[in-house]
XYZ file of C-alpha atoms in Angstrom:
609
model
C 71.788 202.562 34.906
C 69.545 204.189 32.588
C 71.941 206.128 30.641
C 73.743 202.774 30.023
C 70.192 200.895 29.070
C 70.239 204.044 26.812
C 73.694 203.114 25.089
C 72.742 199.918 24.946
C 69.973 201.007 22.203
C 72.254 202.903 20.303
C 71.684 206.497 22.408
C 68.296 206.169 21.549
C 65.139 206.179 23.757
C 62.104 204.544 22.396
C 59.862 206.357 25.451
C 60.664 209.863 23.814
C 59.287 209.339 20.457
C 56.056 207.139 21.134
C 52.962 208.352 20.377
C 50.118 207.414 23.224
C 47.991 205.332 21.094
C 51.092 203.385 18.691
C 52.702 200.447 19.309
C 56.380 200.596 19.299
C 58.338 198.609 17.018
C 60.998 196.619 19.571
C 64.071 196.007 18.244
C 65.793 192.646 18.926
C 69.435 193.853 17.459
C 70.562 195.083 21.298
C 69.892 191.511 21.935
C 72.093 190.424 19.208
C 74.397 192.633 20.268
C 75.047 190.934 23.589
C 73.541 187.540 23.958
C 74.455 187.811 27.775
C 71.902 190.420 28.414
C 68.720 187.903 28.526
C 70.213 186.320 31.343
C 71.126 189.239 33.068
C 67.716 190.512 32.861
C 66.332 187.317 34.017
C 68.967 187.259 37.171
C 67.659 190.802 38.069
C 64.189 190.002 38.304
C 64.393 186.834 40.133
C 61.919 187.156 43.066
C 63.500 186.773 46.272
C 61.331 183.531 47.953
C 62.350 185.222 51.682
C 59.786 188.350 51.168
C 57.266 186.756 48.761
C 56.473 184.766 52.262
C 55.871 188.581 53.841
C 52.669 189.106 50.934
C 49.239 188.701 52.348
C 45.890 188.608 51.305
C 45.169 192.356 52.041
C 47.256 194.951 50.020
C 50.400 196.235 51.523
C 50.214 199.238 53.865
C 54.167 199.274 54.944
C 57.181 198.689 52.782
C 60.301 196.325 54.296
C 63.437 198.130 53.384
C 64.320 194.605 51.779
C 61.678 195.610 48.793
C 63.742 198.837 48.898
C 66.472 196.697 47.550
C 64.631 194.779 45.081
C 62.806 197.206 43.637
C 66.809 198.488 43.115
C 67.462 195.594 41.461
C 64.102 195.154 39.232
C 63.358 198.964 37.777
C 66.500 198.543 35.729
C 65.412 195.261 34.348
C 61.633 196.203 33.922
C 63.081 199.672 32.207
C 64.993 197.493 29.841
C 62.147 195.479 28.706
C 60.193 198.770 28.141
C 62.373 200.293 25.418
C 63.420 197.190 23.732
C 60.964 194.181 24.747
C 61.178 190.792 25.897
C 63.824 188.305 23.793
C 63.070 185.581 22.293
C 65.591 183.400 24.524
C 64.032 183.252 27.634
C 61.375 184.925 26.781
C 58.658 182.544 28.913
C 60.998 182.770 32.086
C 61.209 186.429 31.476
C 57.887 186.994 30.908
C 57.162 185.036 33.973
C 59.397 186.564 36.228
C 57.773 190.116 35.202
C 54.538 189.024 35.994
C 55.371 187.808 39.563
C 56.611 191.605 40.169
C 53.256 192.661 39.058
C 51.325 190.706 41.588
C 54.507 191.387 44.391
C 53.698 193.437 47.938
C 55.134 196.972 46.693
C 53.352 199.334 44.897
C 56.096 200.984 42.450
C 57.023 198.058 41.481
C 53.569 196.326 40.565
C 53.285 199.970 38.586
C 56.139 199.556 36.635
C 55.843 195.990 36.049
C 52.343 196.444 34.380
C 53.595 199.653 32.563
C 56.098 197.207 30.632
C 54.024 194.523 29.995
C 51.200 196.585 28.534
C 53.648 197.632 25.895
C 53.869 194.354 24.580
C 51.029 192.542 23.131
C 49.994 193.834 19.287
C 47.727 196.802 19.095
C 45.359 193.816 17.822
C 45.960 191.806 20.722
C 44.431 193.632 23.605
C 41.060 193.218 23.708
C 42.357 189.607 23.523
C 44.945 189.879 26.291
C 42.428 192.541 28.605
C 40.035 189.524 28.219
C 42.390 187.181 29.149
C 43.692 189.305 33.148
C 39.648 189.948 33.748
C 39.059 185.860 33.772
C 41.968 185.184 35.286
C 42.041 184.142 39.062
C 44.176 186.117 41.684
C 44.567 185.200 44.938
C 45.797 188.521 47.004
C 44.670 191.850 46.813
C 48.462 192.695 46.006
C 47.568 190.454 42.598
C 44.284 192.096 41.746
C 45.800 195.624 41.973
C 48.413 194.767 39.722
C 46.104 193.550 37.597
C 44.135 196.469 37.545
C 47.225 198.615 37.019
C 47.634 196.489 34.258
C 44.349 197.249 32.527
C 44.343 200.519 32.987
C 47.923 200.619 31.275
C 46.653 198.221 28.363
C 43.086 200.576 27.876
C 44.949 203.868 27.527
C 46.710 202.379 24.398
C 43.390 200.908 23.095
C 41.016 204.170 24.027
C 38.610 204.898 21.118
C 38.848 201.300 19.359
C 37.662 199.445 21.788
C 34.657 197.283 21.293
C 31.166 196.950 23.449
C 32.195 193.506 24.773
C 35.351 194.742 26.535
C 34.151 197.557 27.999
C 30.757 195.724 28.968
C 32.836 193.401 30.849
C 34.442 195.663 32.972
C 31.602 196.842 33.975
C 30.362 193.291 34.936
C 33.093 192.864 37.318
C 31.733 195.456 39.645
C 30.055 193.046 41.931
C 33.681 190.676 42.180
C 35.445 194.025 42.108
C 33.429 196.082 44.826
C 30.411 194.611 46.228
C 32.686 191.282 47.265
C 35.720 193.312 48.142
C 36.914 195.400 51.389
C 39.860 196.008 50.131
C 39.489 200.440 49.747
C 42.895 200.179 47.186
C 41.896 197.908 45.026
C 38.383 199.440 45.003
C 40.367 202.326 43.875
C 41.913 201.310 41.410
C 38.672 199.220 39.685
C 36.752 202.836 40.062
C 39.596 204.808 38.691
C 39.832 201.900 35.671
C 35.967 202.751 35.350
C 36.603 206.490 35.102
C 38.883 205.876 32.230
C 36.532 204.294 30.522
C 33.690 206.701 31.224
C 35.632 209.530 30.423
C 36.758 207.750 26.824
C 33.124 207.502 26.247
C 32.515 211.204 26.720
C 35.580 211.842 24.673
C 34.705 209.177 22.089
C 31.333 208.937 22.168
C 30.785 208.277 18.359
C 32.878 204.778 18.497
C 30.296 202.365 18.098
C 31.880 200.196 21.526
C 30.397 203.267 23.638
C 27.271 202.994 21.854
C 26.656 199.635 22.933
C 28.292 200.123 26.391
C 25.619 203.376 27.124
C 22.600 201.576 25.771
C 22.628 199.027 28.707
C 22.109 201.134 31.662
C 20.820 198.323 34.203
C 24.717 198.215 34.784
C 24.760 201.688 36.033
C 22.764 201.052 39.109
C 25.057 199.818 40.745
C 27.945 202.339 39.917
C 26.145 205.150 40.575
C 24.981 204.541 44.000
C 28.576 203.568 44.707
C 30.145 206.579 43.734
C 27.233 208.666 45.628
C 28.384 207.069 49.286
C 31.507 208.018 50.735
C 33.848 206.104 51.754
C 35.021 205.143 55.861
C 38.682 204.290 56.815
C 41.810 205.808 56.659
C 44.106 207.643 53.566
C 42.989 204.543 52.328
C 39.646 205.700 51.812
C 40.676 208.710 50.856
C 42.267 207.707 47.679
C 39.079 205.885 46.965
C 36.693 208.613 47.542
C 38.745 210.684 45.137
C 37.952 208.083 42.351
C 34.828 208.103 43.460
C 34.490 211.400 42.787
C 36.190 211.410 39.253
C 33.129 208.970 38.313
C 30.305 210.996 39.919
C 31.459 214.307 37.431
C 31.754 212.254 34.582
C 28.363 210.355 34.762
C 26.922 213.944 35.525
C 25.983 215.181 38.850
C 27.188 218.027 39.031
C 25.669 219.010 36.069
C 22.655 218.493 37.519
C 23.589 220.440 41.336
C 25.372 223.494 40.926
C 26.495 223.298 44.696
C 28.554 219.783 43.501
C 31.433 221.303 42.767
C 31.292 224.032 45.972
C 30.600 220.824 47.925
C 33.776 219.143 46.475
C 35.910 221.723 47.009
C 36.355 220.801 51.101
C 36.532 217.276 49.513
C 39.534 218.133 47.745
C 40.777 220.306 50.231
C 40.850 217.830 52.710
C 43.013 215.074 50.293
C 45.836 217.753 49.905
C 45.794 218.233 53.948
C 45.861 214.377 54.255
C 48.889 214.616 51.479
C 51.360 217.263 52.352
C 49.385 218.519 56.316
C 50.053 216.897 59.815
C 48.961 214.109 59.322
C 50.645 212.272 56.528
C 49.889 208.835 55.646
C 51.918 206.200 57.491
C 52.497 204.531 53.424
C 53.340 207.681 51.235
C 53.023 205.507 48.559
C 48.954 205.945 49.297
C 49.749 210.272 49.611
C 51.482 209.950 46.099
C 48.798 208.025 44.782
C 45.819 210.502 46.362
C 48.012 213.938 44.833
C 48.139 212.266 41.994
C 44.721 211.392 41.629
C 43.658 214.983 42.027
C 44.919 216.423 38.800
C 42.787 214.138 36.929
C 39.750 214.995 39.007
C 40.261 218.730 38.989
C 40.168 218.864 35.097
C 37.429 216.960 35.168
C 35.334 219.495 37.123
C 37.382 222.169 35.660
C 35.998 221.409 32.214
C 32.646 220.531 33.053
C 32.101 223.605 35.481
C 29.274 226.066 34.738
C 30.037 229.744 34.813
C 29.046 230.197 38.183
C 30.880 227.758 39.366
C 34.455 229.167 38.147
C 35.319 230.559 41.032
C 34.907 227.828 43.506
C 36.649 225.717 41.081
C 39.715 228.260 41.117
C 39.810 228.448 45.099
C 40.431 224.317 44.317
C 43.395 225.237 41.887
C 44.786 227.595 43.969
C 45.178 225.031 47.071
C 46.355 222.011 44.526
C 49.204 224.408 43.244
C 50.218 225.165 47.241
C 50.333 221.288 47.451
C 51.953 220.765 44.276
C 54.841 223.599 45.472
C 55.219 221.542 48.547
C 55.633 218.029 46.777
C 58.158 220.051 44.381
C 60.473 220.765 47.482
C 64.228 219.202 46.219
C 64.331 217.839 49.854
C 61.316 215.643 49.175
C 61.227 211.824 47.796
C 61.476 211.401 43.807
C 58.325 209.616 44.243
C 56.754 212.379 45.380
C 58.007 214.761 43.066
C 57.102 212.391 40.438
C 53.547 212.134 41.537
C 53.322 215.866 41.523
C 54.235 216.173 37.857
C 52.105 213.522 36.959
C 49.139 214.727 38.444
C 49.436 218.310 36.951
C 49.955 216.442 33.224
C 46.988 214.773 33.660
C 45.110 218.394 34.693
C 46.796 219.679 31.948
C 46.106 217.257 29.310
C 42.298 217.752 29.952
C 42.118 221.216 30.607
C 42.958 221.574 26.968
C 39.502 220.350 26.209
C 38.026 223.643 27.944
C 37.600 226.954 25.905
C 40.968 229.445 25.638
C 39.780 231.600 28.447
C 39.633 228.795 30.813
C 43.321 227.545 29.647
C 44.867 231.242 29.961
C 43.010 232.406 32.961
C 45.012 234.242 35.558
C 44.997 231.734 38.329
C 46.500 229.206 36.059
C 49.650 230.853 36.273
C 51.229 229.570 39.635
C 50.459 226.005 37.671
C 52.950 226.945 34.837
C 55.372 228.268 36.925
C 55.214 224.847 39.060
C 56.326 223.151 35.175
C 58.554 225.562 35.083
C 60.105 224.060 38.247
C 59.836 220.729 36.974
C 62.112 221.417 34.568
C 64.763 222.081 37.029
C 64.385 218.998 38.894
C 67.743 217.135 39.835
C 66.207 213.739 38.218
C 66.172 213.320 34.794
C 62.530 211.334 34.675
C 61.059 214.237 36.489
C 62.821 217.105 33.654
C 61.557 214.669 30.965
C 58.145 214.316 32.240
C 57.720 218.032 32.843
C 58.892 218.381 28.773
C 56.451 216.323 27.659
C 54.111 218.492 29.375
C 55.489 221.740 27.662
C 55.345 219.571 24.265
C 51.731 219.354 24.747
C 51.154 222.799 25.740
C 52.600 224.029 23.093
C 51.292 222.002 19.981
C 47.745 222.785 21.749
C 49.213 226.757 21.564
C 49.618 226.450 17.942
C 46.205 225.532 16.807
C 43.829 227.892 15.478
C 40.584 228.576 16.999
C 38.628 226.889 13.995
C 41.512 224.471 12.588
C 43.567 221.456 13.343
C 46.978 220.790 13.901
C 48.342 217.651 11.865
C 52.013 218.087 13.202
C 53.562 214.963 14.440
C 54.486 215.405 18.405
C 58.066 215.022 18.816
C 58.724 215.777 22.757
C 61.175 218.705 23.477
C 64.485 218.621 25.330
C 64.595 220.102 28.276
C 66.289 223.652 27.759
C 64.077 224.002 24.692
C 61.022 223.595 27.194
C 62.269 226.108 29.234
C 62.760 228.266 26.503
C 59.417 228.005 24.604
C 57.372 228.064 28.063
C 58.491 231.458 29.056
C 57.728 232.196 25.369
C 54.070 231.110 26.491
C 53.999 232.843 29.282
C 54.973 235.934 28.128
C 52.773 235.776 24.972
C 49.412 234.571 27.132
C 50.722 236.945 30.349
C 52.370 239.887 29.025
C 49.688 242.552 31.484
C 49.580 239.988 33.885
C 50.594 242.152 37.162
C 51.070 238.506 38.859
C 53.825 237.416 36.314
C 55.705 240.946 37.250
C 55.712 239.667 40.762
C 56.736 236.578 40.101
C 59.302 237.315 37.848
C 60.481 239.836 40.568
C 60.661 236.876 43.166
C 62.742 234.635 40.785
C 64.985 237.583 39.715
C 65.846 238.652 43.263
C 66.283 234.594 44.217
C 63.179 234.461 46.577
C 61.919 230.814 45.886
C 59.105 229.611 44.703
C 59.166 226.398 44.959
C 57.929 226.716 48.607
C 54.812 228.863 49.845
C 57.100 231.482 50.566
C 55.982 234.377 48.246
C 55.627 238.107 48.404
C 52.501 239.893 49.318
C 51.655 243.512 47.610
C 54.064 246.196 49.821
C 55.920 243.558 51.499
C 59.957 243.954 51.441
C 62.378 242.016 49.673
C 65.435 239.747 51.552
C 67.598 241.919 52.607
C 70.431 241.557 50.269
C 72.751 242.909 52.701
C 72.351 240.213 55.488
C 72.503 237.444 52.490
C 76.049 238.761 51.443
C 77.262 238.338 55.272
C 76.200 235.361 55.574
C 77.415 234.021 52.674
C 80.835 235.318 53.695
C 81.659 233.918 56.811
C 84.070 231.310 57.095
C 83.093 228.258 57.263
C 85.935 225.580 58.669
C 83.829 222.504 58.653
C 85.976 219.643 56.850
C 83.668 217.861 54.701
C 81.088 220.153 52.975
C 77.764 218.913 52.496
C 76.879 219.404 48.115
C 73.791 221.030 47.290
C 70.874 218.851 46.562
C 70.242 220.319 43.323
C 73.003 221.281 40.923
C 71.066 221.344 37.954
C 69.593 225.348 38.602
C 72.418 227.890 37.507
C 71.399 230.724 39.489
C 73.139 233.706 37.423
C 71.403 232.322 34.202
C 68.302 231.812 36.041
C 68.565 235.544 37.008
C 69.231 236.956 33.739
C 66.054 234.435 32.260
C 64.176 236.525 34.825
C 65.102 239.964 33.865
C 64.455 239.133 30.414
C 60.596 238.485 31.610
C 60.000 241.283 34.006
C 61.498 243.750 31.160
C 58.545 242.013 28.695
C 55.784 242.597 31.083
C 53.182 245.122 29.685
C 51.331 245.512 33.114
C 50.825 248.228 35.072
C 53.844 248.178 37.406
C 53.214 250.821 39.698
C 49.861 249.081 40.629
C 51.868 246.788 42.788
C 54.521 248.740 44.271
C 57.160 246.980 42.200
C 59.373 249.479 41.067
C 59.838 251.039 44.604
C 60.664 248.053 46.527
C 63.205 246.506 43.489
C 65.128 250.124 43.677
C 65.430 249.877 47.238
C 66.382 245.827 47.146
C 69.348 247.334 44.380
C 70.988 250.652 45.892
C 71.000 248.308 49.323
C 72.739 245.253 47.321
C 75.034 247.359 45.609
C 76.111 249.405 48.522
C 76.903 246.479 50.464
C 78.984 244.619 47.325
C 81.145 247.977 47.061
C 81.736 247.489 50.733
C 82.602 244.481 50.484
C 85.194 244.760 48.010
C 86.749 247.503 49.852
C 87.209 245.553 53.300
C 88.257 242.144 51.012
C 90.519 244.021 48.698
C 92.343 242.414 45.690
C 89.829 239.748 44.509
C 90.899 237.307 41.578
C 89.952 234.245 40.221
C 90.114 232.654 43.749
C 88.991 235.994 45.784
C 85.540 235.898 47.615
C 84.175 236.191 44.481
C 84.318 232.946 44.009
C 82.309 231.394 46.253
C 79.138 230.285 44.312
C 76.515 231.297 45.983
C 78.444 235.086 46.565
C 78.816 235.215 42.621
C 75.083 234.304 42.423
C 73.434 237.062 44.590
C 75.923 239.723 43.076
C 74.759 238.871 39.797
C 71.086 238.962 41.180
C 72.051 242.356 43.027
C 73.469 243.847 39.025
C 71.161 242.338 36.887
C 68.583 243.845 39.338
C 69.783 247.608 38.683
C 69.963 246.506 34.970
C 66.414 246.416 35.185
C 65.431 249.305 37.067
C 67.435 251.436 34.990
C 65.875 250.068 31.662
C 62.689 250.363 33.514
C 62.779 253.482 34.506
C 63.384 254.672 31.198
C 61.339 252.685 29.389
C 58.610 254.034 31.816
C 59.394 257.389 32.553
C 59.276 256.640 36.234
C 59.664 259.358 39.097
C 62.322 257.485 40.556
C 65.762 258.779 41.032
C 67.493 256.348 39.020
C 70.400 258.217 38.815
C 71.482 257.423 42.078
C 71.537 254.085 41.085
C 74.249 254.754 38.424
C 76.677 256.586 40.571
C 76.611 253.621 43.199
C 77.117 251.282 39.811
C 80.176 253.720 38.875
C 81.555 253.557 42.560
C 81.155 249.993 42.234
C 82.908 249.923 39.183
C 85.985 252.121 39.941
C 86.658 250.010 43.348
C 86.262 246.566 40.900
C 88.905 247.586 38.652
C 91.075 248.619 41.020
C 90.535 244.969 43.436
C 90.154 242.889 40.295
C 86.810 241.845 41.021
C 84.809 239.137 38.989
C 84.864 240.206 35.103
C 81.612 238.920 35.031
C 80.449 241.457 37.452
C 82.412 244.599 35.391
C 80.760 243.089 32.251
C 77.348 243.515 33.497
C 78.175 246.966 35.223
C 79.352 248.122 31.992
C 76.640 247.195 30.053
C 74.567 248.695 32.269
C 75.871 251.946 32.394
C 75.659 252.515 28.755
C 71.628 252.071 29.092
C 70.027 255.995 27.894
């Protein structure tokens, strides 16, 4: 559906090229183009009167698998609306319809609903139209969190021009908001609201609005000792407490207590447990929300942190990424794997705000290789998201120390992101002994995307068990596909190679080049075997199988790099045993026709000094 809503705007998306604080310019022509498409819209967002009766005056906590199907029925609409607007024919029934979504019982779709109507009132128009949803009445807690959703959407265009008045009446609303409310998600979402604020003020603390909103600090009371209690209940709570927590940094305690942010660290600890441990929220709509949640306050703490509080801040990294790995599985929801990426752009984003050292510090790494994975994700929001990211990353890589970078940010495609993150990596990374293990991992196929990782001295899969298992027979009728067929292993492999041959570190510091000579003579050995027991191979031999051709490309590209390693190093490693077995290999190939893609690599190899 989206790559038609795509076609329908001429193969253009106006989400790619839209700077965060413009306005796009809708265009009405697709609307010209097929005057039946109003209605249609309308039609898909009618609200189904059978489960409006299920909404309640406390926010949902479980989802009927009949919002399942309208929220089927509604993204496409609401998506539509978002890259071209609202028409003009219908446009009150529309607009109407829209807003009944935002106020509905399920979460995603309030989100997206207030997502697409933020986009449309004029940049000059939403201090107007903010005004307008904090005086209007709701009548569910379902309705206020849209609502909230809504603002928060409709500030982050506004940001730096906003005016006192606005921002002093959010702050106002704390008693309706908080004081007069038990609801712990909407709470959330008023304190998160309030943390955007507070951190524009930091940000944009010159803009004469923040002047005036500072200068009146009876309003604080009230905040502050809010934020200092935490919260009781369930996940709930949770996702509260970590908005809570957001505020507290920003209005500066822990600059004030050095143990704040070792005192948050069990804090945070604790929400990634609730997230991806044992005990999983009964809603995951409330774990997406919390994992996302954490990104933003993790850079906040992250930039703010005093030097002796580095490490305890890294220790909280180092347990996000583990989470982040998790949420990253190809198994798990979209949702999930949505809220993953979003939370590490928001970390991201802010972290660019501390000094170089901070952005290029070791234990940052497993965070770029989690974009990395992004980028491989089987849905095309998640790839696109994780681009963006990259985008970012590098324009920020491309300023000087003392200068500014003017260039207009146009977001990459997706194999360019790939391409120009390893470029970061291996520029920022290059004596990194971590990135040689890593690289290692990928090259060898051990994934990553799970907390499955080597240790220093620990052995590699062994490559012979892979290869038999990979070669039974399998007589089962209908063949379940992969879940993701948007990795190509062999070119993942050589992408690899091509990184652990640019690393600079010290290799034999972590018993790298013993263990990957081992993993190769064993691999190759048992591919010569192979071939000899299978005999003549060809284009529909046992080559073929995918994931066969995979590891033996692994299992050569492997020796590739030893060899080049080993010369390159002037290692005391007997690398030319490794040549005769890729000779051996070689003769037995040609004379079984095995895969030319295999010979081509063997050859190649072989001519290495």
């Amino acid at each position: 559906m989206k790559a038609l809503i795509t076609r329908l705007n001429d193969g253009t998306n106006t989400n790619s090229t839209r700077a965060p604080s413009s306005h796009r310019r809708f265009s009405t022509l697709v609307y010209d183009k097929h005057p039946n498409l109003p209605n249609l819209i309308l039609q898909l967002l009618t609200v189904d009167d059978t489960v409006e009766s299920l909404s309640s005056r406390a926010a949902a906590v479980e989802i009927p698998e009949t919002l399942v199907l309208r929220a089927q029925r509604v993204f496409p609409a609401l998506e539509m609306i978002e890259q071209s607007g609202i028409p003009e024919r219908q446009r009150g029934q529309i607009r109407q319809a829209v807003w009944s979504h935002l106020e509905g019982m399920a979460w995603p779709i309030r989100d997206k609903a207030a997502k697409a109507l933020s986009y449309l009132p004029a940049h000059d128009k939403i201090e107007c139209e903010m005004e307008s949803s904090l005086n209007m009445p709701w009548f569910t807690q379902n309705a206020l969190h849209g609502r909230l959703l809504y603002l928060r959407y409709l500030f982050a265009r506004l940001r730096c021009e906003a005016t006192g008045e606005v921002l002093v009446r959010i702050l106002d609303c704390f008693s309706t908001m908080i004081s007069c409310n038990d609801c712990p998600i909407t709470r959330a979402a008023y304190t998160a609201l309030v943390g955007d604020v507070l951190e524009a003020a930091k940000t944009d603390s010159k803009s004469p609005g923040y002047s005036k909103m500072i200068v009146a600090p009876e309003r604080w009371q009230a905040l502050i000792e809010y934020v200092s209690t935490a919260s009781s209940g369930g996940p709930a709570a949770t996702l509260e407490d970590a908005a809570k927590q957001r505020c507290r940094v920003l209005l500066g305690s822990s600059n004030d207590n050095s143990g704040d942010v070792e005192s948050s660290t069990s804090d945070i600890t604790q929400t990634i447990f609730v997230v991806h441990g044992a005990s999983v929220p009964r809603n995951p709509e409330h774990a997406d929300q919390m994992l996302k949640r954490t990104g933003d306050l993790l850079a906040v703490q992250a930039v703010q942190a005093h030097e002796d509080q580095i490490l305890a801040i890294w220790q909280m990294i180092s347990c996000w990424s583990r989470a982040l790995r998790l949420a990253q599985d190809e198994n798990a929801d979209v949702s999930t794997r949505q809220a993953a990426v979003d939370s590490l752009a928001t970390y991201l984003a802010r972290i660019n705000e501390a000094p170089r050292q901070v952005r290029e510090a070791p234990e940052m790494l497993d965070l770029y290789f989690v974009l990395y994975d992004t980028l491989h994700d089987d849905d095309e929001d998640v790839r696109d998201a994780g681009a963006a990211i990259v985008s970012r990353l590098r324009m920020q890589d491309e300023i000087p120390d003392n200068g500014v970078n003017t260039e207009v940010q146009i977001p990459l495609m997706v194999l360019t992101a790939r391409h120009k993150l390893l470029e970061m990596l291996k520029k920022h990374y290059h004596d990194s002994s971590l990135l040689w293990v890593r690289s290692l991992e990928r090259l060898v196929g051990v994934t990553t995307a799970t907390s499955r990782q080597m240790l220093p001295g620990s052995a590699l899969s062994s490559p012979t068990a892979l290869l038999e298992s990979l070669n039974q027979e399998n007589t089962t009728l209908f063949v379940e596909e992969k879940q993701n067929l948007y990795v190509d292993e062999a070119q993942e492999a050589r992408t690899w190679q091509n990184v652990l041959l640019s690393s600079t570190c010290n290799v034999t510091s972590v018993d790298g080049p013993q263990r990957l000579y081992l993993w190769t003579v064993e691999g190759i050995e048992a591919l010569k075997r192979i071939a000899i027991e299978k005999g003549p191979d060809g284009p529909l031999g046992w080559t073929s199988n995918p994931g066969v051709f995979a590891l033996g490309v692994r299992i050569l590209l492997a020796a590739e790099a030893f060899i080049q390693l080993s010369t390159d190093r002037n290692l005391d490693i007997d690398r030319d045993n490794v040549r005769v077995l890729l000779f051996s290999l070689s003769f037995e190939g040609k004379t079984n026709s095995l895969n030319p893609a295999w010979l081509k690599i063997i050859t190649n190899t072989l001519k290495i000094k």
